CSV table of C-alpha atoms in Angstrom, one decimal:
chain,number,residue,atom,x,y,z
A,4,UNK,CA,29.6,148.9,114.8
A,5,UNK,CA,31.5,151.4,116.8
A,6,UNK,CA,30.2,149.8,120.1
A,7,UNK,CA,32.2,146.8,119.2
A,8,UNK,CA,35.1,148.9,120.5
A,9,UNK,CA,35.7,149.4,124.2
A,10,UNK,CA,36.5,153.1,123.8
A,11,UNK,CA,33.1,153.9,122.3
A,12,UNK,CA,31.3,151.7,124.8
A,13,UNK,CA,32.9,153.7,127.6
A,14,UNK,CA,32.4,157.1,125.8
A,15,UNK,CA,28.7,156.4,125.1
A,16,UNK,CA,28.0,154.3,128.2
A,17,UNK,CA,26.3,151.8,125.9
A,18,UNK,CA,26.9,148.2,124.8
A,19,UNK,CA,25.6,145.6,122.3
A,20,UNK,CA,23.8,142.3,123.0
A,21,UNK,CA,22.9,139.6,120.5
A,22,UNK,CA,20.4,136.8,120.5
A,23,UNK,CA,16.9,136.4,121.8
A,24,UNK,CA,17.8,135.3,125.4
A,25,UNK,CA,20.0,138.2,126.2
A,26,UNK,CA,17.9,140.8,124.3
A,27,UNK,CA,14.7,139.6,126.1
A,28,UNK,CA,16.5,140.0,129.5
A,29,UNK,CA,17.6,143.5,128.5
A,30,UNK,CA,14.1,144.5,127.4
A,31,UNK,CA,12.6,143.2,130.7
A,32,UNK,CA,15.1,145.4,132.6
A,33,UNK,CA,14.3,148.5,130.5
A,34,UNK,CA,17.8,149.2,129.3
A,35,UNK,CA,17.3,148.8,125.6
A,36,UNK,CA,17.8,151.9,123.4
A,37,UNK,CA,17.4,150.3,120.0
A,38,UNK,CA,16.9,147.0,118.3
A,39,UNK,CA,18.1,145.8,114.9
A,40,UNK,CA,16.3,142.7,113.7
A,41,UNK,CA,15.1,140.6,110.8
A,42,UNK,CA,12.5,138.8,113.0
A,43,UNK,CA,8.8,139.8,112.9
A,44,UNK,CA,8.4,139.3,116.6
A,45,UNK,CA,10.8,142.1,117.5
A,46,UNK,CA,10.0,144.4,114.5
A,47,UNK,CA,7.0,146.1,116.1
A,48,UNK,CA,8.7,147.4,119.2
A,49,UNK,CA,8.8,151.2,119.2
A,50,UNK,CA,12.7,151.3,119.1
A,51,UNK,CA,13.1,148.5,116.5
A,52,UNK,CA,14.6,148.8,113.0
A,53,UNK,CA,13.8,146.0,110.6
A,54,UNK,CA,17.0,145.2,108.7
A,55,UNK,CA,17.8,142.8,105.8
A,56,UNK,CA,19.7,139.6,106.3
A,57,UNK,CA,22.7,141.2,104.6
A,58,UNK,CA,22.8,144.1,107.1
A,59,UNK,CA,22.4,141.6,109.9
A,60,UNK,CA,25.4,139.6,108.6
A,61,UNK,CA,27.5,142.8,108.6
A,62,UNK,CA,26.6,143.9,112.1
A,63,UNK,CA,26.7,140.5,113.9
A,64,UNK,CA,29.7,139.2,115.7
A,65,UNK,CA,28.6,135.5,115.7
A,66,UNK,CA,28.8,133.0,112.9
A,67,UNK,CA,25.1,132.1,113.0
A,68,UNK,CA,23.2,135.3,113.9
A,69,UNK,CA,20.0,134.8,115.8
A,70,UNK,CA,18.2,137.7,114.1
A,71,UNK,CA,18.2,140.3,116.8
A,72,UNK,CA,20.8,142.8,118.2
A,73,UNK,CA,20.1,145.4,120.8
A,74,UNK,CA,21.9,148.6,121.8
A,75,UNK,CA,21.7,148.9,125.6
A,76,UNK,CA,22.3,151.6,128.2
A,77,UNK,CA,24.8,150.4,130.8
A,78,UNK,CA,22.9,149.8,134.1
A,79,UNK,CA,23.1,152.6,136.6
A,80,UNK,CA,25.6,152.2,139.5
A,81,UNK,CA,24.1,151.0,142.8
A,82,UNK,CA,25.3,151.2,146.4
A,83,UNK,CA,28.0,148.7,147.3
A,84,UNK,CA,26.7,145.3,148.3
A,85,UNK,CA,27.8,143.4,151.4
A,86,UNK,CA,29.7,141.0,149.2
A,87,UNK,CA,32.2,142.4,146.7
A,88,UNK,CA,34.2,140.5,144.0
A,89,UNK,CA,37.4,142.3,143.0
A,90,UNK,CA,39.2,141.4,139.7
A,91,UNK,CA,42.8,142.5,139.1
A,92,UNK,CA,44.1,142.1,135.5
A,93,UNK,CA,41.6,139.4,134.5
A,94,UNK,CA,42.1,138.8,130.8
A,95,UNK,CA,40.0,135.9,129.6
A,96,UNK,CA,36.4,136.9,128.6
A,97,UNK,CA,35.0,133.4,129.3
A,98,UNK,CA,36.5,133.5,132.8
A,99,UNK,CA,35.2,137.0,133.5
A,100,UNK,CA,31.7,136.0,132.3
A,101,UNK,CA,31.6,132.8,134.3
A,102,UNK,CA,32.7,134.6,137.4
A,103,UNK,CA,29.9,137.2,137.0
A,104,UNK,CA,27.3,134.4,136.7
A,105,UNK,CA,28.7,132.8,139.9
A,106,UNK,CA,29.0,136.2,141.7
A,107,UNK,CA,25.3,136.8,141.2
A,108,UNK,CA,24.5,133.3,142.3
A,109,UNK,CA,26.3,133.7,145.6
A,110,UNK,CA,25.3,137.3,146.4
A,111,UNK,CA,28.5,139.1,145.3
A,112,UNK,CA,26.4,141.8,143.5
A,113,UNK,CA,29.2,144.4,143.3
A,114,UNK,CA,32.1,143.7,141.0
A,115,UNK,CA,35.2,146.0,141.0
A,116,UNK,CA,37.7,145.5,138.3
A,117,UNK,CA,41.0,147.0,137.2
A,118,UNK,CA,43.1,146.5,134.0
A,119,UNK,CA,40.8,143.7,133.0
A,120,UNK,CA,39.0,142.7,129.8
A,121,UNK,CA,35.9,144.9,129.3
A,122,UNK,CA,32.9,143.1,130.9
A,123,UNK,CA,30.6,144.6,128.2
A,124,UNK,CA,32.5,142.9,125.4
A,125,UNK,CA,30.4,140.4,123.5
A,126,UNK,CA,32.2,137.2,124.7
A,127,UNK,CA,31.9,138.2,128.4
A,128,UNK,CA,28.2,139.0,127.8
A,129,UNK,CA,27.5,135.6,126.4
A,130,UNK,CA,29.3,133.8,129.2
A,131,UNK,CA,27.4,135.7,131.9
A,132,UNK,CA,24.1,134.3,130.6
A,133,UNK,CA,22.4,137.6,131.4
A,134,UNK,CA,23.8,137.9,135.0
A,135,UNK,CA,25.6,141.1,134.0
A,136,UNK,CA,22.4,143.1,133.8
A,137,UNK,CA,21.7,142.6,137.4
A,138,UNK,CA,25.2,143.3,138.8
A,139,UNK,CA,26.9,146.5,139.9
A,140,UNK,CA,30.0,146.8,137.8
A,141,UNK,CA,32.6,149.4,138.7
A,142,UNK,CA,36.0,150.0,137.1
A,143,UNK,CA,38.2,151.4,139.7
A,144,UNK,CA,41.7,151.5,141.4
A,145,UNK,CA,41.6,148.4,143.7
A,146,UNK,CA,44.4,149.6,145.9
A,147,UNK,CA,42.7,153.0,146.6
A,148,UNK,CA,39.4,151.2,147.2
A,149,UNK,CA,40.9,149.0,149.8
A,150,UNK,CA,42.4,152.0,151.6
A,151,UNK,CA,39.1,153.9,151.5
A,152,UNK,CA,36.9,151.0,152.7
A,153,UNK,CA,38.2,149.6,156.1
A,154,UNK,CA,34.6,148.4,156.8
A,155,UNK,CA,35.2,145.5,154.4
A,156,UNK,CA,37.1,142.4,155.4
A,157,UNK,CA,39.2,141.9,152.3
A,158,UNK,CA,40.7,138.6,151.3
A,159,UNK,CA,43.2,138.1,148.5
A,160,UNK,CA,44.0,134.9,146.7
A,161,UNK,CA,47.5,133.5,146.4
A,162,UNK,CA,49.4,130.2,146.1
A,163,UNK,CA,52.2,131.2,148.5
A,164,UNK,CA,52.0,132.9,152.0
A,165,UNK,CA,48.3,132.1,152.1
A,166,UNK,CA,45.9,130.4,154.5
A,167,UNK,CA,43.5,127.5,153.6
A,168,UNK,CA,40.0,128.5,152.6
A,169,UNK,CA,38.7,126.0,155.2
A,170,UNK,CA,40.1,128.2,158.0
A,171,UNK,CA,38.2,131.3,156.9
A,172,UNK,CA,34.9,131.6,158.8
A,173,UNK,CA,31.6,132.4,157.2
A,174,UNK,CA,30.1,135.5,158.6
A,175,UNK,CA,27.7,138.3,158.0
A,176,UNK,CA,30.2,141.1,157.9
A,177,UNK,CA,31.0,143.0,154.8
A,178,UNK,CA,33.4,140.8,152.7
A,179,UNK,CA,35.4,141.4,149.5
A,180,UNK,CA,37.6,138.8,147.7
A,181,UNK,CA,40.2,139.5,145.1
A,182,UNK,CA,41.1,137.3,142.1
A,183,UNK,CA,44.0,138.0,139.8
A,184,UNK,CA,45.4,137.5,136.4
A,185,UNK,CA,45.2,134.0,134.9
A,186,UNK,CA,49.0,133.7,134.7
A,187,UNK,CA,50.5,136.0,137.4
A,188,UNK,CA,47.7,136.2,140.0
A,189,UNK,CA,46.9,139.2,142.2
A,190,UNK,CA,49.3,142.2,142.2
A,191,UNK,CA,51.8,141.9,145.1
A,192,UNK,CA,51.0,145.4,146.4
A,193,UNK,CA,47.4,144.5,146.6
A,194,UNK,CA,48.1,141.2,148.4
A,195,UNK,CA,49.9,143.2,151.1
A,196,UNK,CA,46.8,145.3,151.9
A,197,UNK,CA,44.5,142.4,152.6
A,198,UNK,CA,43.4,140.9,155.9
A,199,UNK,CA,44.5,137.4,154.7
A,200,UNK,CA,45.2,135.7,151.4
A,201,UNK,CA,43.4,132.5,150.7
A,202,UNK,CA,44.4,129.3,148.9
A,203,UNK,CA,42.3,126.3,148.1
A,204,UNK,CA,43.6,122.8,149.1
A,205,UNK,CA,44.6,121.0,145.9
A,206,UNK,CA,46.6,118.0,144.9
A,207,UNK,CA,48.7,117.2,141.8
A,208,UNK,CA,48.0,120.4,139.9
A,209,UNK,CA,49.6,123.8,140.2
A,210,UNK,CA,46.4,125.8,140.3
A,211,UNK,CA,42.8,125.8,139.4
A,212,UNK,CA,41.0,127.8,136.7
A,213,UNK,CA,40.5,131.3,138.1
A,214,UNK,CA,36.7,131.1,137.5
A,215,UNK,CA,36.6,127.8,139.4
A,216,UNK,CA,38.7,129.1,142.3
A,217,UNK,CA,36.7,132.3,142.6
A,218,UNK,CA,33.4,130.4,142.5
A,219,UNK,CA,34.5,127.9,145.2
A,220,UNK,CA,35.6,130.9,147.5
A,221,UNK,CA,32.4,132.9,146.8
A,222,UNK,CA,30.3,129.7,147.5
A,223,UNK,CA,32.2,129.4,150.9
A,224,UNK,CA,31.8,133.0,151.8
A,225,UNK,CA,28.2,133.6,150.6
A,226,UNK,CA,25.8,135.3,153.0
A,227,UNK,CA,24.6,133.2,156.0
A,228,UNK,CA,21.0,134.4,155.5
A,229,UNK,CA,20.3,135.2,151.8
B,6,UNK,CA,46.1,115.3,110.2
B,7,UNK,CA,43.8,112.3,110.5
B,8,UNK,CA,44.2,112.4,114.3
B,9,UNK,CA,42.3,115.7,114.2
B,10,UNK,CA,39.3,113.4,113.8
B,11,UNK,CA,37.8,111.6,116.7
B,12,UNK,CA,37.3,108.3,114.8
B,13,UNK,CA,41.0,108.0,114.0
B,14,UNK,CA,42.0,109.0,117.6
B,15,UNK,CA,39.8,106.1,118.8
B,16,UNK,CA,41.0,103.6,116.1
B,17,UNK,CA,44.7,104.3,116.7
B,18,UNK,CA,44.4,105.1,120.4
B,19,UNK,CA,46.5,108.2,119.8
B,20,UNK,CA,46.0,111.9,120.0
B,21,UNK,CA,47.8,115.2,119.2
B,22,UNK,CA,49.1,117.9,121.5
B,23,UNK,CA,50.5,121.3,120.6
B,24,UNK,CA,52.8,123.8,122.3
B,25,UNK,CA,55.8,123.4,124.5
B,26,UNK,CA,54.0,123.1,127.9
B,27,UNK,CA,51.8,120.2,126.9
B,28,UNK,CA,54.5,118.5,124.8
B,29,UNK,CA,57.0,118.7,127.7
B,30,UNK,CA,54.4,117.1,130.0
B,31,UNK,CA,53.8,114.3,127.5
B,32,UNK,CA,57.6,113.7,127.1
B,33,UNK,CA,58.0,113.5,130.9
B,34,UNK,CA,55.3,110.8,131.0
B,35,UNK,CA,56.8,108.8,128.2
B,36,UNK,CA,53.7,108.8,126.0
B,37,UNK,CA,55.1,110.6,123.0
B,38,UNK,CA,55.4,108.6,119.7
B,39,UNK,CA,56.6,111.3,117.4
B,40,UNK,CA,57.3,115.1,117.3
B,41,UNK,CA,57.0,117.5,114.4
B,42,UNK,CA,58.9,120.7,115.1
B,43,UNK,CA,60.7,123.7,113.7
B,44,UNK,CA,62.5,124.4,116.9
B,45,UNK,CA,66.1,123.4,117.4
B,46,UNK,CA,65.5,122.4,121.0
B,47,UNK,CA,63.1,119.5,120.0
B,48,UNK,CA,64.8,118.5,116.8
B,49,UNK,CA,67.4,116.2,118.3
B,50,UNK,CA,65.0,113.9,120.1
B,51,UNK,CA,65.1,110.4,118.6
B,52,UNK,CA,61.4,110.5,117.5
B,53,UNK,CA,61.6,114.1,116.1
B,54,UNK,CA,61.0,115.3,112.6
B,55,UNK,CA,62.2,118.8,111.7
B,56,UNK,CA,59.6,120.4,109.4
B,57,UNK,CA,59.4,123.8,107.6
B,58,UNK,CA,57.3,126.6,108.8
B,59,UNK,CA,54.9,126.0,105.9
B,60,UNK,CA,54.4,122.4,107.0
B,61,UNK,CA,53.9,123.6,110.6
B,62,UNK,CA,51.2,126.1,109.4
B,63,UNK,CA,49.4,123.2,107.6
B,64,UNK,CA,49.4,120.8,110.5
B,65,UNK,CA,48.7,123.3,113.3
B,66,UNK,CA,45.2,123.9,114.7
B,67,UNK,CA,46.0,127.2,116.3
B,68,UNK,CA,46.5,130.7,114.8
B,69,UNK,CA,50.0,131.2,116.2
B,70,UNK,CA,51.7,127.8,116.2
B,71,UNK,CA,54.3,127.4,119.0
B,72,UNK,CA,56.6,125.3,116.8
B,73,UNK,CA,56.1,121.8,118.3
B,74,UNK,CA,53.4,119.2,117.8
B,75,UNK,CA,53.5,115.7,119.3
B,76,UNK,CA,51.7,112.5,118.5
B,77,UNK,CA,50.9,110.7,121.8
B,78,UNK,CA,49.7,107.3,122.9
B,79,UNK,CA,46.6,107.5,125.1
B,80,UNK,CA,47.6,106.7,128.7
B,81,UNK,CA,46.9,103.1,129.8
B,82,UNK,CA,43.7,102.5,131.8
B,83,UNK,CA,44.3,102.3,135.6
B,84,UNK,CA,42.2,100.7,138.4
B,85,UNK,CA,39.2,102.8,139.5
B,86,UNK,CA,40.1,105.5,142.0
B,87,UNK,CA,38.0,106.1,145.2
B,88,UNK,CA,36.6,109.3,143.7
B,89,UNK,CA,35.0,109.2,140.3
B,90,UNK,CA,33.6,112.0,138.1
B,91,UNK,CA,30.9,110.9,135.7
B,92,UNK,CA,30.0,113.1,132.7
B,93,UNK,CA,26.8,112.6,130.8
B,94,UNK,CA,26.4,114.3,127.4
B,95,UNK,CA,28.9,117.1,128.2
B,96,UNK,CA,29.3,119.1,125.0
B,97,UNK,CA,31.5,122.1,125.6
B,98,UNK,CA,35.3,121.4,125.3
B,99,UNK,CA,36.2,124.2,127.6
B,100,UNK,CA,33.9,122.9,130.3
B,101,UNK,CA,35.3,119.3,129.9
B,102,UNK,CA,38.9,120.5,130.1
B,103,UNK,CA,38.3,122.7,133.2
B,104,UNK,CA,36.5,119.9,134.9
B,105,UNK,CA,39.4,117.5,134.3
B,106,UNK,CA,41.8,120.1,135.8
B,107,UNK,CA,39.6,120.4,138.9
B,108,UNK,CA,39.1,116.6,139.1
B,109,UNK,CA,42.8,116.0,139.3
B,110,UNK,CA,43.1,118.8,141.9
B,111,UNK,CA,40.5,117.2,144.2
B,112,UNK,CA,41.5,113.6,143.8
B,113,UNK,CA,38.8,112.5,141.3
B,114,UNK,CA,41.3,110.6,139.2
B,115,UNK,CA,38.9,108.4,137.2
B,116,UNK,CA,36.6,110.1,134.7
B,117,UNK,CA,33.8,108.1,133.1
B,118,UNK,CA,32.0,109.8,130.2
B,119,UNK,CA,29.2,109.0,127.8
B,120,UNK,CA,27.9,110.8,124.6
B,121,UNK,CA,30.3,113.6,125.4
B,122,UNK,CA,32.8,115.7,123.4
B,123,UNK,CA,36.0,113.7,123.0
B,124,UNK,CA,38.4,114.6,125.8
B,125,UNK,CA,41.4,114.1,123.4
B,126,UNK,CA,40.2,116.9,121.1
B,127,UNK,CA,42.6,119.8,121.0
B,128,UNK,CA,40.3,122.3,122.8
B,129,UNK,CA,39.8,120.1,125.7
B,130,UNK,CA,43.5,119.3,125.9
B,131,UNK,CA,44.4,123.0,126.1
B,132,UNK,CA,41.8,123.7,128.9
B,133,UNK,CA,43.1,120.8,131.0
B,134,UNK,CA,46.6,122.4,131.2
B,135,UNK,CA,48.1,118.9,131.1
B,136,UNK,CA,45.9,117.3,133.8
B,137,UNK,CA,44.5,114.9,131.2
B,138,UNK,CA,47.8,112.9,131.0
B,139,UNK,CA,47.5,111.9,134.7
B,140,UNK,CA,43.8,111.0,134.7
B,141,UNK,CA,42.1,107.6,134.1
B,142,UNK,CA,39.6,108.4,131.3
B,143,UNK,CA,37.0,105.8,130.4
B,144,UNK,CA,34.2,106.1,127.8
B,145,UNK,CA,31.4,103.8,129.1
B,146,UNK,CA,27.7,103.3,129.6
B,147,UNK,CA,27.0,105.2,132.9
B,148,UNK,CA,23.8,103.4,133.7
B,149,UNK,CA,25.4,100.0,133.4
B,150,UNK,CA,28.4,101.2,135.5
B,151,UNK,CA,26.1,102.3,138.3
B,152,UNK,CA,24.3,98.9,138.3
B,153,UNK,CA,27.7,97.1,138.3
B,154,UNK,CA,29.3,99.2,141.1
B,155,UNK,CA,27.2,99.2,144.3
B,156,UNK,CA,30.4,99.8,146.3
B,157,UNK,CA,30.3,103.5,145.2
B,158,UNK,CA,28.0,106.1,146.7
B,159,UNK,CA,26.8,107.8,143.6
B,160,UNK,CA,25.4,111.3,143.6
B,161,UNK,CA,23.7,112.9,140.7
B,162,UNK,CA,23.2,116.7,140.2
B,163,UNK,CA,19.8,118.2,139.5
B,164,UNK,CA,17.9,121.5,140.0
B,165,UNK,CA,14.7,119.8,141.0
B,166,UNK,CA,14.0,116.9,143.5
B,167,UNK,CA,17.5,117.3,144.9
B,168,UNK,CA,19.2,117.9,148.3
B,169,UNK,CA,21.5,120.8,149.2
B,170,UNK,CA,25.2,120.1,148.9
B,171,UNK,CA,25.6,121.3,152.5
B,172,UNK,CA,23.7,118.3,153.7
B,173,UNK,CA,26.0,115.8,152.0
B,174,UNK,CA,28.7,114.5,154.5
B,175,UNK,CA,32.3,114.3,153.6
B,176,UNK,CA,33.5,110.8,154.0
B,177,UNK,CA,36.2,108.3,153.1
B,178,UNK,CA,33.9,105.9,151.3
B,179,UNK,CA,34.0,105.4,147.5
B,180,UNK,CA,32.2,108.3,145.9
B,181,UNK,CA,31.1,109.1,142.4
B,182,UNK,CA,29.3,112.3,141.2
B,183,UNK,CA,27.5,112.8,137.9
B,184,UNK,CA,27.4,116.0,135.9
B,185,UNK,CA,25.2,116.4,132.9
B,186,UNK,CA,24.7,118.3,129.6
B,187,UNK,CA,25.0,122.1,129.7
B,188,UNK,CA,21.4,122.6,128.7
B,189,UNK,CA,19.4,119.6,129.8
B,190,UNK,CA,21.4,118.2,132.8
B,191,UNK,CA,21.8,114.6,133.7
B,192,UNK,CA,19.6,112.0,132.0
B,193,UNK,CA,16.4,111.2,134.1
B,194,UNK,CA,17.0,107.5,134.0
B,195,UNK,CA,20.5,108.0,135.5
B,196,UNK,CA,19.1,110.3,138.2
B,197,UNK,CA,16.8,107.6,139.3
B,198,UNK,CA,19.7,105.2,140.1
B,199,UNK,CA,21.6,107.5,142.4
B,200,UNK,CA,21.7,107.6,146.2
B,201,UNK,CA,20.8,111.3,146.1
B,202,UNK,CA,20.9,114.1,143.7
B,203,UNK,CA,22.6,117.3,144.7
B,204,UNK,CA,22.0,121.0,144.1
B,205,UNK,CA,24.0,124.0,145.1
B,206,UNK,CA,22.3,126.8,147.0
B,207,UNK,CA,22.2,129.8,144.6
B,208,UNK,CA,20.2,133.1,144.4
B,209,UNK,CA,19.0,135.1,141.4
B,210,UNK,CA,20.3,132.9,138.6
B,211,UNK,CA,18.8,129.7,137.2
B,212,UNK,CA,22.0,127.7,137.3
B,213,UNK,CA,25.8,127.7,137.5
B,214,UNK,CA,28.2,126.9,134.8
B,215,UNK,CA,28.6,123.1,134.8
B,216,UNK,CA,32.4,123.3,135.3
B,217,UNK,CA,31.9,125.6,138.3
B,218,UNK,CA,29.1,123.5,139.8
B,219,UNK,CA,31.2,120.3,139.4
B,220,UNK,CA,34.3,121.8,140.9
B,221,UNK,CA,32.4,123.1,144.0
B,222,UNK,CA,30.9,119.6,144.5
B,223,UNK,CA,34.3,117.9,144.0
B,224,UNK,CA,35.9,120.4,146.4
B,225,UNK,CA,33.3,119.5,149.0
B,226,UNK,CA,33.6,115.8,148.5
B,227,UNK,CA,37.4,115.5,148.2
B,228,UNK,CA,39.1,112.9,150.3
B,229,UNK,CA,39.5,113.6,154.0
B,230,UNK,CA,43.1,112.5,154.0
B,231,UNK,CA,44.8,113.1,150.7
């Protein structure tokens, strides 16, 4: 129950996943510390606790529990990948999760985030469809990261004073892109430190959903030779 | 209250929007039939009813009502646009709404849908951010539409027996793309009737979120000269 709160997830370096699909993925990756279940198929694992339906109803976060909940160790940090997605003040769990799924699909295996929703919250976890287990997630100060890593070509995203995505060349150099808050975008101080800030050519609407915009840019800037 | 149900929305050709941003958009477009509000700023409109906070709490669908709810006439059908988005069995309101926002952004102004969530349901409406008012939404049989409209180059989307998006040329011809159900994709019978079926090059994950995939394809196939 305490792992439902961000502060305990951060203190213990653990998080909770629910449902067979996510739990199976976590088992495969060897990050499961304990399982609470009322399903026979999971009850015989060495770290499993068989619990009653009443207990399951108390510890679940979903309306129709799928009978299995796992406590997982957060994956160990890995070296920085050649493609990095940076998230500044991202607040919507669905957007964060969808972006993680796209990031893995397009080779952006390192995610840096600041002042954002916790990616290990249950709503983000569900939206990632398991992608989160295979990503390198680092909470950090984005401005300091940019200053410390001149080897990356860093692109911001903005609606004003920006260049069209179509003018940005695909390349094999180290690339990072920055997406911002759903309402206010990327912090101005960060936008001043980038090589360029990108917009996507659109008609008739003010902006795209941030997960859509980020995915279109990551698709464009994916590695030439995966 | 009855307009919260799809069958009455279809019978009466009306729907409900909540919150100042969406209501203001609807007023601008002249589709509002009546307003229920407890805000002074809306109370003086000729079709407004001032209601108490208790009534507002009863008729709202959100946890924190913004004080204004409008009954709207569905927009009149328009001629088919040169870009069409077709949705087969799309079930998630957030995905539908996000796709409508992207569709308008990339010039896919006509949306054909079959066996899908109702785009005039409140969750879809919120995700569209108002884009829905300016789109041409038609519920129809997709298979019959394809047979009746050989003037459109129609692309399906599929994970198997499909060609990479990067091989599909941008052009000014009439183009339609088809997206399918979140779990099962586009109906096989429909996929057999297309010019080609498209996939997006991805690594490490099985698939992308359908709103992300659709947006990437619409971005690629947007008009050459908007």
